[in-house]
């Protein structure tokens, strides 16, 4: 099933609310309840100010809808906008049913030059999972992993990853699948 792991609770303002824009999320979700692989869903929440991963949810509960609901609640808790691979329709459809599409980020305009098919921008929310965008995403991940946590520090972001699932996925990843 997996579980939500919270490393840092959200920062709240004086009125007790989590300000919009501090937390962002990325989601590698799935649509099918059954899988012939070891594929899991994964949602990471990052504090944009500290660039630290503050929470994660990795798992594959009985149904995709169960995964989406746990993800939705995590996004609400952090008041986070989530970027997701919009090739799959299930997450957006579920969030629409739950009146929660405001938690899904608009398609980032800075990916336009990475799209051969500009009609993919018409999806409105999330990011298309095209090969050039995935390649660029891997470059961005590598840059983040190799960034020092503080200026002039020898400690890199990769040294501070706390999630076993994320570490396993990073180790397992190869360009061939």
Short mmCIF file of C-alpha atoms in Angstrom, two decimals:
data_model
loop_
_atom_site.label_atom_id
_atom_site.label_comp_id
_atom_site.label_asym_id
_atom_site.label_seq_id
_atom_site.Cartn_x
_atom_site.Cartn_y
_atom_site.Cartn_z
CA UNK A 1 0.00 0.00 0.00
CA UNK A 2 2.76 2.42 0.85
CA UNK A 3 2.37 5.30 3.27
CA UNK A 4 2.84 9.02 3.56
CA UNK A 5 6.16 9.99 5.10
CA UNK A 6 6.42 13.51 6.50
CA UNK A 7 9.94 14.80 7.11
CA UNK A 8 8.91 18.38 7.84
CA UNK A 9 5.41 19.63 8.55
CA UNK A 10 4.27 22.65 6.55
CA UNK A 11 5.15 26.13 7.70
CA UNK A 12 2.02 28.08 8.60
CA UNK A 13 1.47 31.82 8.69
CA UNK A 14 0.06 33.73 11.67
CA UNK A 15 -3.48 32.93 10.53
CA UNK A 16 -2.69 29.20 10.73
CA UNK A 17 -2.74 28.64 6.97
CA UNK A 18 0.00 27.32 4.71
CA UNK A 19 0.87 30.09 2.23
CA UNK A 20 0.44 29.19 -1.43
CA UNK A 21 3.70 28.89 -3.35
CA UNK A 22 6.00 27.55 -0.66
CA UNK A 23 5.44 23.90 -1.54
CA UNK A 24 5.43 22.20 -4.91
CA UNK A 25 4.82 18.58 -5.71
CA UNK A 26 5.71 16.12 -8.43
CA UNK A 27 3.67 13.03 -9.11
CA UNK A 28 4.54 9.89 -11.01
CA UNK A 29 1.14 8.26 -10.87
CA UNK A 30 -0.61 5.40 -12.62
CA UNK A 31 -4.10 4.71 -13.94
CA UNK A 32 -4.46 0.94 -13.76
CA UNK A 33 -5.33 -0.90 -10.58
CA UNK A 34 -3.35 -3.96 -11.69
CA UNK A 35 0.22 -3.99 -12.94
CA UNK A 36 2.44 -6.63 -14.47
CA UNK A 37 5.53 -4.77 -13.16
CA UNK A 38 6.80 -3.53 -9.81
CA UNK A 39 5.65 0.00 -10.73
CA UNK A 40 4.60 2.21 -7.83
CA UNK A 41 3.07 5.65 -7.68
CA UNK A 42 5.24 8.35 -6.15
CA UNK A 43 4.47 11.88 -5.01
CA UNK A 44 7.17 14.14 -3.60
CA UNK A 45 6.60 17.48 -1.88
CA UNK A 46 9.40 20.05 -1.91
CA UNK A 47 9.81 23.28 0.02
CA UNK A 48 10.69 25.81 -2.68
CA UNK A 49 12.53 28.04 -0.21
CA UNK A 50 14.85 25.38 1.20
CA UNK A 51 14.78 23.04 -1.83
CA UNK A 52 14.32 20.13 0.56
CA UNK A 53 11.95 17.23 0.07
CA UNK A 54 9.58 17.53 3.02
CA UNK A 55 7.18 14.65 2.35
CA UNK A 56 6.64 11.71 0.08
CA UNK A 57 4.08 9.10 -0.73
CA UNK A 58 5.19 5.98 -2.58
CA UNK A 59 2.99 2.96 -3.00
CA UNK A 60 0.39 1.08 -4.94
CA UNK A 61 -2.77 0.57 -2.89
CA UNK A 62 -5.63 -1.63 -4.03
CA UNK A 63 -6.99 0.97 -6.48
CA UNK A 64 -5.61 3.97 -8.34
CA UNK A 65 -8.41 6.07 -6.82
CA UNK A 66 -7.08 5.24 -3.34
CA UNK A 67 -3.65 6.47 -4.44
CA UNK A 68 -5.14 9.67 -5.89
CA UNK A 69 -7.08 10.40 -2.69
CA UNK A 70 -4.02 10.03 -0.48
CA UNK A 71 -2.07 12.24 -2.89
CA UNK A 72 -4.89 14.83 -2.89
CA UNK A 73 -4.91 14.97 0.91
CA UNK A 74 -1.14 15.39 1.00
CA UNK A 75 -1.38 18.28 -1.47
CA UNK A 76 -4.11 19.90 0.63
CA UNK A 77 -2.03 19.53 3.79
CA UNK A 78 0.90 21.39 2.20
CA UNK A 79 -1.24 23.70 0.02
CA UNK A 80 1.01 22.47 -2.78
CA UNK A 81 0.62 22.66 -6.53
CA UNK A 82 1.40 19.38 -8.24
CA UNK A 83 3.00 18.82 -11.61
CA UNK A 84 2.18 15.40 -13.02
CA UNK A 85 2.61 13.51 -16.27
CA UNK A 86 -0.61 14.33 -18.09
CA UNK A 87 -0.44 11.44 -20.59
CA UNK A 88 -2.52 9.51 -18.07
CA UNK A 89 -6.07 10.75 -17.56
CA UNK A 90 -7.00 9.19 -14.21
CA UNK A 91 -5.47 11.69 -11.79
CA UNK A 92 -6.98 14.74 -13.48
CA UNK A 93 -10.38 13.05 -13.78
CA UNK A 94 -10.34 12.10 -10.09
CA UNK A 95 -9.30 15.60 -8.99
CA UNK A 96 -12.04 17.04 -11.19
CA UNK A 97 -14.61 14.78 -9.48
CA UNK A 98 -13.31 15.96 -6.08
CA UNK A 99 -13.34 19.66 -7.13
CA UNK A 100 -9.57 19.76 -6.59
CA UNK A 101 -8.06 20.62 -9.98
CA UNK A 102 -6.76 23.84 -8.37
CA UNK A 103 -4.12 21.57 -6.79
CA UNK A 104 -2.76 20.63 -10.24
CA UNK A 105 -0.36 23.07 -11.84
CA UNK A 106 -0.97 24.57 -15.23
CA UNK A 107 1.25 23.21 -17.98
CA UNK A 108 4.54 25.07 -17.49
CA UNK A 109 5.13 27.51 -20.38
CA UNK A 110 8.90 26.86 -20.33
CA UNK A 111 8.39 23.42 -21.89
CA UNK A 112 7.04 24.77 -25.20
CA UNK A 113 10.43 24.64 -26.90
CA UNK A 114 10.78 20.99 -25.85
CA UNK A 115 7.55 19.94 -27.60
CA UNK A 116 7.45 18.88 -31.24
CA UNK A 117 3.65 18.68 -31.06
CA UNK A 118 2.47 22.05 -29.69
CA UNK A 119 -1.11 20.74 -29.35
CA UNK A 120 0.11 18.91 -26.21
CA UNK A 121 0.03 22.33 -24.52
CA UNK A 122 -3.77 22.27 -24.88
CA UNK A 123 -4.15 19.80 -22.02
CA UNK A 124 -4.03 22.72 -19.58
CA UNK A 125 -2.67 20.92 -16.53
CA UNK A 126 0.49 18.89 -15.94
CA UNK A 127 3.32 18.07 -18.28
CA UNK A 128 3.31 15.75 -21.30
CA UNK A 129 5.64 12.79 -20.83
CA UNK A 130 7.45 13.11 -24.13
CA UNK A 131 10.99 11.80 -24.62
CA UNK A 132 12.61 15.29 -24.82
CA UNK A 133 10.80 16.44 -21.67
CA UNK A 134 11.77 13.28 -19.78
CA UNK A 135 15.40 13.79 -20.88
CA UNK A 136 15.30 17.41 -19.69
CA UNK A 137 13.71 16.28 -16.42
CA UNK A 138 16.57 13.84 -15.82
CA UNK A 139 19.05 16.68 -16.43
CA UNK A 140 17.19 18.85 -13.89
CA UNK A 141 17.17 16.02 -11.33
CA UNK A 142 20.91 15.48 -11.79
CA UNK A 143 21.55 19.22 -11.36
CA UNK A 144 19.49 19.23 -8.13
CA UNK A 145 21.22 16.10 -6.80
CA UNK A 146 24.67 17.66 -7.34
CA UNK A 147 23.78 21.08 -5.89
CA UNK A 148 25.38 21.89 -2.51
CA UNK A 149 22.86 22.33 0.31
CA UNK A 150 24.61 25.58 1.26
CA UNK A 151 27.05 27.76 -0.70
CA UNK A 152 30.63 26.44 -0.43
CA UNK A 153 29.40 23.20 1.18
CA UNK A 154 30.66 19.76 0.23
CA UNK A 155 27.30 18.30 1.27
CA UNK A 156 25.07 17.86 -1.77
CA UNK A 157 21.31 17.42 -2.02
CA UNK A 158 21.91 13.76 -2.87
CA UNK A 159 23.49 13.29 0.57
CA UNK A 160 20.33 14.54 2.29
CA UNK A 161 17.71 12.32 0.61
CA UNK A 162 15.83 10.51 3.36
CA UNK A 163 13.42 8.36 1.37
CA UNK A 164 14.44 4.80 0.64
CA UNK A 165 11.97 4.57 -2.25
CA UNK A 166 13.45 7.65 -3.95
CA UNK A 167 17.00 6.40 -3.42
CA UNK A 168 16.07 3.01 -4.86
CA UNK A 169 14.43 4.63 -7.89
CA UNK A 170 17.46 6.86 -8.51
CA UNK A 171 19.80 3.87 -8.27
CA UNK A 172 17.56 1.72 -10.48
CA UNK A 173 17.02 4.32 -13.19
CA UNK A 174 18.68 4.00 -16.55
CA UNK A 175 17.91 5.64 -19.87
CA UNK A 176 16.86 2.23 -21.17
CA UNK A 177 14.01 1.83 -18.68
#
